[in-house]
Amino acid sequence: MKVVKIGGSLLRTPGDFLKAAQFVAGMGDVIVVVSAVKGVTDMLIELERTRSYLLLEEIYHRHLSIARALSVENSVVPLLKELESSLSARGPWVRDHFASFGERLSATMLHAVLRKMSIDAGLYIAPIVTDNTYGSARPLRLEGRDEMTRGGVAVVTGFIGRDGEGRFTTLGRGGSDYTATYIGREVGARKVTLVTDAPGVMTADPREVPEAYLLSMMSIYEAIEAANVGAKNFHPKTFTPALESGMAVEVRNYHSRGTLIAPIHPPPPFKIVTKCGRGSCVVGLAVEELTKLGAVTLSRYSAKLDIPPPQVHEYIVKPYFKKGTS
Ligand code: ASP
Ligand code: MG
């Protein structure tokens, strides 16, 4: 079974939804985990705080304009009405309840578009049962596994689950990737593909280091450290299911070959540099070596240096990238 996650940065416009649907349609039997439309989770959390009708209108408009252009507005109107009637709700569960609408809306729209294309697609809203730690719920089990894997396309909401009482929970910000890897493990996938707007995992944030390279492979251990030091905004638990099951995780955009993250130990020795305080954090299988340069190791595969990212990238990461090997 294939598992693919489509990131919110690839879901902004009607054209984006069509593109996602076409991509998915070309994959055969697949589970597609969907994020909220870019920016919507922030808006929903703000809506919960302010209960502002203006913001509600903006969220309505954002989704209705996409849905109308795709002729699937009937699918989202009931959800938007439900959101409106939630405006007076109170309780410890309410923040997650509001946040849940982002993925419920986007998954519902993608599912409707696929059906319009006559593709055999099922919709699964929050099939993961979690504990009730609102804001960072822990997945307990996956429901609907057999239907999901029966064939065709299964469209699944990322980020959200349900607690024992049926209330919506969230797995924490950026939790759609984690949803995808969790489901991947539960259905015995050999690989989970995270589709985003970046070509893959880069050696640095291109805004900090314009020369940053695309990594073709990295180990799961390095990916976990990359998440811990804040690279790529990975949810810290994204790679745990992969570590437990031995499956691979691929990070790519629609066109690139991407980065394959697997339980292997591939070169180069120093892979990622991020900004850490006034210095840098380096992730790589050989960070031990950097202690000779005064680095402090943070874990087996990450270390901190008092040198800013551009220099660390130039003198420590870059030398291992010969032309054409990245
Ligand atoms: N929509 C959620 C967030 O913005 C989850 C995700 O995109 O991964 O955090
Ligand atoms: Mg994300």
Coordinates of C-alpha atoms and ligand atoms in Angstrom, one line a residue:
M1 CA 0.0 0.0 0.0
K2 CA 1.3 3.4 -0.9
V3 CA 0.8 6.4 1.5
V4 CA 1.2 10.0 0.2
K5 CA 0.8 13.2 2.1
I6 CA 0.0 16.4 0.3
G7 CA 1.2 19.5 2.2
G8 CA -0.9 22.7 2.7
S9 CA 1.5 24.8 0.7
L10 CA 0.4 22.7 -2.3
L11 CA -3.3 23.4 -1.6
R12 CA -3.9 27.1 -2.0
T13 CA -5.9 27.5 -5.3
P14 CA -8.5 25.5 -7.3
G15 CA -5.7 24.7 -9.7
D16 CA -3.7 23.2 -6.8
F17 CA -6.5 20.9 -5.9
L18 CA -6.8 19.7 -9.5
K19 CA -3.1 19.2 -9.7
A20 CA -3.2 17.2 -6.4
A21 CA -6.1 15.1 -7.7
Q22 CA -4.3 14.4 -11.0
F23 CA -1.2 13.4 -9.1
V24 CA -3.2 11.1 -6.9
A25 CA -5.2 9.7 -9.7
G26 CA -2.0 8.5 -11.4
M27 CA -0.9 6.5 -8.4
G28 CA -3.4 3.6 -8.4
D29 CA -4.3 2.3 -5.0
V30 CA -3.1 4.8 -2.5
I31 CA -3.9 6.4 0.9
V32 CA -3.7 10.2 0.6
V33 CA -3.2 12.2 3.8
V34 CA -4.2 15.8 3.3
S35 CA -3.2 19.0 5.2
A36 CA -5.3 22.1 5.6
V37 CA -5.2 24.8 2.9
K38 CA -2.1 26.9 3.5
G39 CA -2.6 29.3 6.5
V40 CA -6.0 28.0 7.5
T41 CA -4.9 26.3 10.7
D42 CA -3.5 29.6 12.0
M43 CA -6.7 31.3 11.0
L44 CA -8.9 28.7 12.8
I45 CA -6.8 29.0 16.0
E46 CA -7.2 32.7 15.8
L47 CA -10.9 32.3 15.2
E48 CA -11.2 30.2 18.4
R49 CA -9.4 32.9 20.4
T50 CA -11.3 35.9 19.0
R51 CA -14.6 34.4 17.8
S52 CA -14.5 37.1 15.2
Y53 CA -17.2 37.0 12.4
L54 CA -14.8 38.8 10.1
L55 CA -12.3 36.0 10.4
L56 CA -15.1 33.4 10.0
E57 CA -16.1 35.2 6.8
E58 CA -12.5 35.1 5.5
I59 CA -12.4 31.3 6.2
Y60 CA -15.7 30.8 4.4
H61 CA -14.6 32.8 1.4
R62 CA -11.2 31.1 1.2
H63 CA -12.9 27.6 0.9
L64 CA -16.0 28.6 -1.0
S65 CA -14.0 30.3 -3.7
I66 CA -11.9 27.2 -4.2
A67 CA -14.9 24.8 -4.0
R68 CA -17.0 26.9 -6.4
A69 CA -14.3 27.0 -9.0
L70 CA -14.2 23.2 -8.8
S71 CA -18.0 22.8 -8.6
V72 CA -17.8 21.0 -5.3
E73 CA -19.3 23.6 -3.0
N74 CA -22.1 21.3 -1.8
S75 CA -19.4 19.2 -0.1
V76 CA -18.0 22.1 2.0
V77 CA -21.1 24.2 2.9
P78 CA -22.3 21.8 5.7
L79 CA -18.8 22.0 7.3
L80 CA -18.7 25.7 7.1
K81 CA -22.1 25.9 8.8
E82 CA -20.9 23.6 11.5
L83 CA -17.9 25.9 12.0
E84 CA -20.2 28.8 12.4
S85 CA -22.4 27.1 14.9
S86 CA -19.2 26.2 16.9
L87 CA -18.5 29.9 17.6
S88 CA -20.3 29.8 20.9
A89 CA -18.7 26.5 22.1
R90 CA -16.5 26.4 25.2
G91 CA -14.4 23.7 26.8
P92 CA -10.9 22.3 26.9
W93 CA -11.5 20.5 23.6
V94 CA -12.7 23.6 21.7
R95 CA -9.3 24.7 20.3
D96 CA -8.7 21.3 18.6
H97 CA -12.3 21.2 17.5
F98 CA -11.8 24.5 15.6
A99 CA -8.4 23.4 14.2
S100 CA -10.0 20.2 12.9
F101 CA -12.0 22.1 10.3
G102 CA -8.9 22.9 8.2
E103 CA -8.1 19.3 7.3
R104 CA -11.8 18.3 7.3
L105 CA -12.5 21.0 4.6
S106 CA -9.4 20.3 2.5
A107 CA -9.8 16.5 2.5
T108 CA -13.5 16.8 1.7
M109 CA -12.7 19.0 -1.3
L110 CA -10.0 16.8 -2.6
H111 CA -12.3 13.8 -2.2
A112 CA -15.1 15.6 -4.1
V113 CA -12.8 16.5 -6.9
L114 CA -11.6 12.9 -7.3
R115 CA -15.2 11.7 -7.4
K116 CA -16.0 14.3 -10.1
M117 CA -13.1 12.8 -12.0
S118 CA -14.9 9.4 -11.6
I119 CA -12.1 8.0 -9.4
D120 CA -13.0 5.4 -6.9
A121 CA -12.3 7.4 -3.7
G122 CA -13.3 7.1 -0.1
L123 CA -13.1 9.8 2.6
Y124 CA -11.8 9.2 6.1
I125 CA -12.3 11.9 8.6
A126 CA -10.0 11.6 11.7
P127 CA -9.7 7.7 11.6
I128 CA -6.9 7.8 14.2
V129 CA -8.1 7.3 17.8
T130 CA -6.0 9.2 20.2
D131 CA -5.8 10.0 23.9
N132 CA -7.3 13.3 24.9
T133 CA -4.2 15.4 25.3
Y134 CA -5.7 18.3 23.3
G135 CA -3.1 20.1 21.2
S136 CA -0.6 17.2 21.2
A137 CA -2.7 14.0 21.3
R138 CA -1.0 10.6 21.1
P139 CA -2.3 8.2 18.5
L140 CA -3.6 4.9 20.0
R141 CA -5.0 3.1 16.9
L142 CA -6.2 3.4 13.4
E143 CA -9.8 2.7 12.5
G144 CA -11.0 1.7 9.1
R145 CA -7.7 0.1 8.1
D146 CA -9.3 -2.7 6.1
E147 CA -11.6 -0.4 4.0
M148 CA -8.7 2.0 3.5
T149 CA -6.5 -0.7 2.0
R150 CA -9.1 -2.4 0.0
G151 CA -8.1 -0.5 -3.2
G152 CA -8.8 2.8 -4.9
V153 CA -8.0 6.1 -3.3
A154 CA -8.5 6.7 0.4
V155 CA -8.5 10.4 1.3
V156 CA -7.6 10.9 4.9
T157 CA -7.4 14.0 7.1
G158 CA -3.9 14.7 8.4
F159 CA -3.2 16.3 11.8
I160 CA -6.4 15.3 13.5
G161 CA -7.8 12.4 15.4
R162 CA -10.6 11.6 17.8
D163 CA -10.5 10.8 21.5
G164 CA -12.5 8.1 23.3
E165 CA -15.5 10.3 23.5
G166 CA -15.4 11.1 19.8
R167 CA -14.1 14.7 20.2
F168 CA -11.6 15.9 17.7
T169 CA -8.0 16.1 18.8
T170 CA -4.8 17.4 17.1
L171 CA -1.4 15.8 17.0
G172 CA 0.5 19.1 17.2
R173 CA 1.5 21.6 14.6
G174 CA 2.9 20.1 11.4
G175 CA 1.2 16.8 12.5
S176 CA 0.0 15.8 9.0
D177 CA 3.4 14.3 8.2
Y178 CA 3.2 12.3 11.5
T179 CA -0.3 11.2 10.5
A180 CA 1.0 9.9 7.2
T181 CA 3.9 7.9 8.8
Y182 CA 1.7 6.6 11.6
I183 CA -0.8 5.3 9.0
G184 CA 2.0 4.0 6.9
R185 CA 3.2 1.9 9.7
E186 CA -0.3 0.7 10.6
V187 CA -1.0 -0.5 7.0
G188 CA 2.5 -2.0 6.5
A189 CA 3.6 0.5 3.9
R190 CA 7.2 0.2 2.8
K191 CA 7.5 3.9 1.9
V192 CA 5.6 7.0 2.8
T193 CA 5.9 10.0 0.5
L194 CA 5.6 13.5 1.9
V195 CA 4.9 15.9 -1.0
T196 CA 5.7 19.5 -0.2
D197 CA 6.7 22.7 -2.1
A198 CA 10.4 22.0 -1.6
P199 CA 12.3 19.6 -3.8
G200 CA 13.3 17.6 -0.7
V201 CA 15.4 18.0 2.4
M202 CA 18.1 20.7 1.8
T203 CA 21.5 21.0 3.5
A204 CA 20.4 24.4 4.8
D205 CA 17.5 26.8 4.7
P206 CA 17.9 28.5 1.3
R207 CA 17.0 31.8 2.8
E208 CA 20.0 31.6 5.1
V209 CA 22.3 29.7 2.7
P210 CA 21.3 30.4 -1.0
E211 CA 23.7 27.7 -2.2
A212 CA 22.0 24.9 -0.1
Y213 CA 22.0 21.5 -1.8
L214 CA 19.3 18.9 -2.1
L215 CA 20.1 15.8 -0.1
S216 CA 19.3 12.6 -2.1
M217 CA 19.5 10.4 0.9
M218 CA 19.7 10.6 4.6
S219 CA 19.3 8.2 7.6
I220 CA 16.2 8.2 9.8
Y221 CA 18.5 9.0 12.7
E222 CA 19.6 12.1 11.0
A223 CA 16.0 13.0 10.1
I224 CA 15.0 12.7 13.8
E225 CA 17.8 15.0 14.8
A226 CA 16.9 17.4 12.0
A227 CA 13.4 17.6 13.4
N228 CA 14.8 18.1 16.9
V229 CA 16.9 21.1 15.9
G230 CA 14.0 22.6 13.9
A231 CA 15.0 21.9 10.3
K232 CA 12.1 21.7 7.9
N233 CA 9.5 22.2 10.5
F234 CA 9.2 18.5 10.9
H235 CA 6.9 17.4 13.7
P236 CA 9.3 15.8 16.2
K237 CA 7.5 12.4 16.0
T238 CA 7.3 12.3 12.2
F239 CA 10.0 9.7 11.9
T240 CA 9.3 7.5 14.9
P241 CA 6.9 5.2 13.1
A242 CA 9.5 4.7 10.3
L243 CA 12.1 3.9 12.9
E244 CA 9.8 1.3 14.5
S245 CA 8.8 -0.3 11.2
G246 CA 11.8 0.1 9.0
M247 CA 9.9 1.8 6.3
A248 CA 11.4 4.6 4.2
V249 CA 10.1 8.2 4.1
E250 CA 10.5 10.2 0.9
V251 CA 10.3 14.0 0.9
R252 CA 9.7 15.6 -2.5
N253 CA 7.6 18.0 -4.6
Y254 CA 5.6 16.9 -7.6
H255 CA 8.6 16.9 -10.0
S256 CA 11.7 16.2 -8.0
R257 CA 13.3 12.8 -7.1
G258 CA 13.4 14.1 -3.6
T259 CA 15.2 12.9 -0.5
L260 CA 14.9 9.3 0.6
I261 CA 15.1 8.9 4.4
A262 CA 15.7 5.3 5.3
P263 CA 17.3 3.1 8.1
I264 CA 20.7 3.3 6.4
H265 CA 23.9 5.3 6.9
P266 CA 24.5 7.1 3.6
P267 CA 27.1 9.8 3.0
P268 CA 27.9 12.8 3.2
P269 CA 29.1 12.9 6.8
F270 CA 27.6 16.4 7.5
K271 CA 24.2 16.9 6.0
I272 CA 22.2 19.8 7.5
V273 CA 23.1 23.1 9.1
T274 CA 20.5 25.2 10.8
K275 CA 20.6 28.4 12.8
C276 CA 20.9 27.6 16.5
G277 CA 21.0 30.7 18.8
R278 CA 23.9 32.8 17.5
G279 CA 25.6 29.8 16.0
S280 CA 24.7 26.7 14.1
C281 CA 23.4 23.2 14.7
V282 CA 24.9 20.5 12.4
V283 CA 23.2 17.2 11.7
G284 CA 25.2 14.3 10.3
L285 CA 26.6 10.8 11.0
A286 CA 30.1 12.2 11.8
V287 CA 29.3 15.2 14.0
E288 CA 31.7 13.6 16.6
E289 CA 34.5 14.9 14.5
L290 CA 33.4 18.5 14.9
T291 CA 34.3 18.4 18.6
K292 CA 37.8 19.0 17.4
L293 CA 36.6 22.4 16.2
G294 CA 35.0 23.2 19.5
A295 CA 31.6 21.8 18.7
V296 CA 29.4 20.6 21.6
T297 CA 27.5 17.4 20.7
L298 CA 23.7 17.6 21.3
S299 CA 23.1 13.9 20.5
R300 CA 24.9 11.2 18.6
Y301 CA 24.1 12.8 15.3
S302 CA 23.8 16.5 16.1
A303 CA 26.2 19.2 17.4
K304 CA 26.3 22.9 18.0
L305 CA 29.0 25.3 16.8
D306 CA 29.6 28.9 17.6
I307 CA 29.8 29.8 13.9
P308 CA 26.9 31.1 11.7
P309 CA 25.3 28.7 9.2
P310 CA 26.7 30.3 6.0
Q311 CA 30.3 29.6 7.1
V312 CA 29.5 26.2 8.5
H313 CA 27.9 25.3 5.2
E314 CA 30.8 26.6 3.2
Y315 CA 33.6 24.9 5.1
I316 CA 32.0 21.8 6.6
V317 CA 28.9 20.7 4.5
K318 CA 29.8 21.9 1.0
P319 CA 33.2 20.2 0.5
Y320 CA 31.4 16.8 0.4
F321 CA 29.2 17.9 -2.5
K322 CA 31.1 17.6 -5.7
K323 CA 29.5 19.0 -8.8
G324 CA 26.6 16.9 -9.9
T325 CA 26.4 14.6 -6.9
S326 CA 23.8 16.5 -4.9
Ligands
ASP1 N1 -2.5 22.0 9.2 C1 -1.7 21.6 10.4 C2 -0.8 22.7 10.7 O1 -0.8 23.8 10.1 C3 -1.0 20.3 10.2 C4 0.0 20.3 9.0 O2 -0.1 21.1 8.1 O3 0.8 19.4 9.0 O4 0.0 22.6 11.6
MG2 MG 3.2 20.9 7.2

